[in-house]
PDB file of C-alpha atoms in Angstrom:
ATOM      1  CA  MET A  21     127.058  61.315  64.408  1.00 48.00           C
ATOM      2  CA  ASP A  22     126.395  58.481  61.963  1.00 48.00           C
ATOM      3  CA  LYS A  23     124.580  55.236  62.740  1.00 49.00           C
ATOM      4  CA  PHE A  24     127.802  53.300  63.309  1.00 50.00           C
ATOM      5  CA  GLU A  25     129.002  55.696  65.977  1.00 48.00           C
ATOM      6  CA  GLN A  26     125.580  55.669  67.624  1.00 50.00           C
ATOM      7  CA  ARG A  27     125.522  51.877  67.708  1.00 51.00           C
ATOM      8  CA  LYS A  28     129.081  51.784  68.907  1.00 49.00           C
ATOM      9  CA  GLY A  29     128.175  54.087  71.749  1.00 51.00           C
ATOM     10  CA  GLY A  30     131.356  56.119  71.444  1.00 49.00           C
ATOM     11  CA  THR A  31     133.452  53.603  73.377  1.00 48.00           C
ATOM     12  CA  ASP A  32     136.517  51.911  72.031  1.00 48.00           C
ATOM     13  CA  THR A  33     135.869  48.163  72.026  1.00 49.00           C
ATOM     14  CA  LEU A  34     139.588  47.391  71.827  1.00 48.00           C
ATOM     15  CA  SER A  35     140.110  48.942  75.245  1.00 51.00           C
ATOM     16  CA  ASP A  36     137.861  46.292  76.788  1.00 50.00           C
ATOM     17  CA  SER A  37     139.630  44.490  79.618  1.00 51.00           C
ATOM     18  CA  THR A  38     138.977  41.088  78.034  1.00 47.00           C
ATOM     19  CA  PHE A  39     140.953  41.994  74.925  1.00 54.00           C
ATOM     20  CA  GLN A  40     143.812  43.431  76.921  1.00 56.00           C
ATOM     21  CA  SER A  41     144.027  40.362  79.211  1.00 57.00           C
ATOM     22  CA  LYS A  42     143.241  42.324  82.366  1.00 68.00           C
ATOM     23  CA  ASP A  43     140.456  39.968  83.379  1.00 74.00           C
ATOM     24  CA  PRO A  44     141.907  37.356  85.781  1.00 77.00           C
ATOM     25  CA  ASP A  45     138.868  35.074  85.423  1.00 84.00           C
ATOM     26  CA  PHE A  46     139.256  35.010  81.657  1.00 85.00           C
ATOM     27  CA  ASP A  47     142.997  34.354  81.925  1.00 84.00           C
ATOM     28  CA  SER A  48     142.495  31.429  84.290  1.00 84.00           C
ATOM     29  CA  TRP A  49     139.688  30.008  82.126  1.00 84.00           C
ATOM     30  CA  LEU A  50     141.829  30.329  78.998  1.00 82.00           C
ATOM     31  CA  SER A  51     144.857  28.684  80.584  1.00 82.00           C
ATOM     32  CA  GLN A  52     142.638  25.852  81.856  1.00 80.00           C
ATOM     33  CA  GLN A  53     141.189  25.322  78.373  1.00 79.00           C
ATOM     34  CA  LEU A  54     144.641  25.266  76.781  1.00 79.00           C
ATOM     35  CA  GLN A  55     146.059  22.712  79.230  1.00 78.00           C
ATOM     36  CA  PHE A  56     144.581  19.325  78.518  1.00 67.00           C
ATOM     37  CA  ASN A  57     146.596  16.165  78.959  1.00 67.00           C
ATOM     38  CA  GLU A  58     144.412  13.629  77.195  1.00 65.00           C
ATOM     39  CA  PRO A  59     143.642  13.178  73.512  1.00 60.00           C
ATOM     40  CA  TYR A  60     140.692  15.042  72.140  1.00 68.00           C
ATOM     41  CA  LEU A  61     139.071  11.881  70.775  1.00 73.00           C
ATOM     42  CA  ASP A  62     140.160   8.417  71.795  1.00 72.00           C
ATOM     43  CA  ASP A  63     139.570   6.092  68.846  1.00 78.00           C
ATOM     44  CA  ASP A  64     141.014   2.894  70.380  1.00 84.00           C
ATOM     45  CA  GLY A  65     143.490   2.462  67.523  1.00 86.00           C
ATOM     46  CA  PHE A  66     140.891   2.835  64.766  1.00 89.00           C
ATOM     47  CA  CYS A  67     143.009   5.188  62.647  1.00 87.00           C
ATOM     48  CA  GLU A  68     146.028   2.875  62.823  1.00 88.00           C
ATOM     49  CA  ARG A  69     143.921  -0.130  61.771  1.00 92.00           C
ATOM     50  CA  VAL A  70     142.461   1.747  58.832  1.00 92.00           C
ATOM     51  CA  MET A  71     145.896   2.964  57.716  1.00 90.00           C
ATOM     52  CA  GLU A  72     147.238  -0.612  57.861  1.00 90.00           C
ATOM     53  CA  GLN A  73     144.405  -1.847  55.649  1.00 91.00           C
ATOM     54  CA  LEU A  74     145.010   0.755  52.942  1.00 90.00           C
ATOM     55  CA  PRO A  75     146.905  -0.529  49.910  1.00 87.00           C
ATOM     56  CA  ALA A  76     150.523   0.470  49.563  1.00 84.00           C
ATOM     57  CA  PRO A  77     151.221   3.065  46.861  1.00 79.00           C
ATOM     58  CA  SER A  78     152.152   1.419  43.604  1.00 85.00           C
ATOM     59  CA  ARG A  79     155.389   2.015  41.722  1.00 87.00           C
ATOM     60  CA  ARG A  80     153.335   3.368  38.855  1.00 89.00           C
ATOM     61  CA  ALA A  81     151.802   6.054  41.088  1.00 85.00           C
ATOM     62  CA  GLU A  82     155.245   6.997  42.390  1.00 85.00           C
ATOM     63  CA  ARG A  83     156.616   7.265  38.843  1.00 89.00           C
ATOM     64  CA  ARG A  84     153.628   9.359  37.805  1.00 89.00           C
ATOM     65  CA  ALA A  85     154.198  11.699  40.750  1.00 87.00           C
ATOM     66  CA  THR A  86     157.889  11.984  39.836  1.00 88.00           C
ATOM     67  CA  CYS A  87     157.034  12.752  36.211  1.00 90.00           C
ATOM     68  CA  ILE A  88     154.559  15.405  37.336  1.00 92.00           C
ATOM     69  CA  GLN A  89     157.231  16.968  39.545  1.00 90.00           C
ATOM     70  CA  TYR A  90     159.704  17.043  36.647  1.00 89.00           C
ATOM     71  CA  ALA A  91     157.058  18.566  34.375  1.00 91.00           C
ATOM     72  CA  ALA A  92     156.268  21.227  36.968  1.00 91.00           C
ATOM     73  CA  VAL A  93     159.960  22.122  37.307  1.00 87.00           C
ATOM     74  CA  VAL A  94     160.381  22.311  33.523  1.00 89.00           C
ATOM     75  CA  ALA A  95     157.239  24.444  33.171  1.00 92.00           C
ATOM     76  CA  ALA A  96     158.359  26.819  35.932  1.00 90.00           C
ATOM     77  CA  SER A  97     161.815  27.066  34.377  1.00 86.00           C
ATOM     78  CA  ALA A  98     160.276  27.805  30.974  1.00 88.00           C
ATOM     79  CA  ILE A  99     158.157  30.595  32.456  1.00 91.00           C
ATOM     80  CA  VAL A 100     161.199  32.119  34.153  1.00 87.00           C
ATOM     81  CA  ALA A 101     163.263  31.825  30.977  1.00 84.00           C
ATOM     82  CA  TRP A 102     160.445  33.400  28.965  1.00 88.00           C
ATOM     83  CA  GLN A 103     160.323  36.403  31.305  1.00 89.00           C
ATOM     84  CA  PHE A 104     164.081  36.767  31.711  1.00 85.00           C
ATOM     85  CA  PRO A 105     165.636  39.620  29.657  1.00 87.00           C
ATOM     86  CA  PHE A 106     168.403  37.584  28.009  1.00 80.00           C
ATOM     87  CA  GLY A 107     169.149  40.276  25.409  1.00 84.00           C
ATOM     88  CA  GLU A 108     169.776  42.955  27.997  1.00 86.00           C
ATOM     89  CA  VAL A 109     171.903  40.676  30.161  1.00 78.00           C
ATOM     90  CA  LEU A 110     174.015  39.521  27.228  1.00 75.00           C
ATOM     91  CA  SER A 111     174.539  43.047  25.921  1.00 81.00           C
ATOM     92  CA  GLU A 112     175.533  44.257  29.390  1.00 79.00           C
ATOM     93  CA  ALA A 113     177.877  41.306  29.823  1.00 72.00           C
ATOM     94  CA  ALA A 114     179.459  42.067  26.448  1.00 73.00           C
ATOM     95  CA  ARG A 115     179.807  45.716  27.409  1.00 78.00           C
ATOM     96  CA  GLN A 116     181.486  44.715  30.674  1.00 75.00           C
ATOM     97  CA  SER A 117     183.722  42.318  28.690  1.00 68.00           C
ATOM     98  CA  ILE A 118     182.696  39.304  30.760  1.00 66.00           C
ATOM     99  CA  SER A 119     182.983  35.969  29.055  1.00 71.00           C
ATOM    100  CA  LEU A 120     179.509  35.066  27.878  1.00 66.00           C
ATOM    101  CA  TYR A 121     180.272  31.373  27.914  1.00 72.00           C
ATOM    102  CA  SER A 122     181.234  31.474  31.578  1.00 76.00           C
ATOM    103  CA  LEU A 123     178.063  33.383  32.477  1.00 74.00           C
ATOM    104  CA  ILE A 124     175.808  31.051  30.523  1.00 79.00           C
ATOM    105  CA  GLY A 125     177.546  27.983  31.933  1.00 80.00           C
ATOM    106  CA  LEU A 126     177.291  29.305  35.471  1.00 82.00           C
ATOM    107  CA  GLY A 127     173.609  30.099  34.988  1.00 84.00           C
ATOM    108  CA  ILE A 128     172.815  26.669  33.572  1.00 87.00           C
ATOM    109  CA  LEU A 129     174.713  24.872  36.330  1.00 88.00           C
ATOM    110  CA  SER A 130     173.086  26.879  39.103  1.00 89.00           C
ATOM    111  CA  SER A 131     169.589  26.392  37.676  1.00 88.00           C
ATOM    112  CA  LEU A 132     170.176  22.649  37.296  1.00 88.00           C
ATOM    113  CA  ALA A 133     171.430  22.459  40.877  1.00 89.00           C
ATOM    114  CA  ALA A 134     168.363  24.358  42.111  1.00 89.00           C
ATOM    115  CA  MET A 135     165.977  22.134  40.136  1.00 86.00           C
ATOM    116  CA  THR A 136     167.694  18.971  41.339  1.00 88.00           C
ATOM    117  CA  GLY A 137     167.540  20.171  44.931  1.00 87.00           C
ATOM    118  CA  GLY A 138     163.852  20.979  44.554  1.00 85.00           C
ATOM    119  CA  ILE A 139     163.078  17.565  43.112  1.00 85.00           C
ATOM    120  CA  LEU A 140     165.042  15.760  45.823  1.00 84.00           C
ATOM    121  CA  ALA A 141     163.346  17.811  48.530  1.00 84.00           C
ATOM    122  CA  ALA A 142     159.912  17.075  47.081  1.00 82.00           C
ATOM    123  CA  ARG A 143     160.571  13.346  46.956  1.00 77.00           C
ATOM    124  CA  ARG A 144     161.352  13.148  50.690  1.00 72.00           C
TER     125      ARG A 144
END
């Protein structure tokens, strides 16, 4: 028997009644701790006063955030395009006699719709 088993004492700690919720005292204590009806820390409106005193975000900061979001979308799209096997897709589409222009147009439109949706969702 190794040192871990000797220290453990050969008993399974997961079968302890506390872990299996068979201890009624523990259950009542836990339910009492989880049921509180008052705020944890009453600050007498301090947080609201501080938030009111903070300066409003400037238009410049909002434009910078929008530009960063656009740059992130363009960078992510570039990474995806770099990893995408365009040659294999185009050769398979040609072999299947699917119009390449319709596939490319559909791909561009769907990616633009996804990027626009992501930007609009991030701005809300």
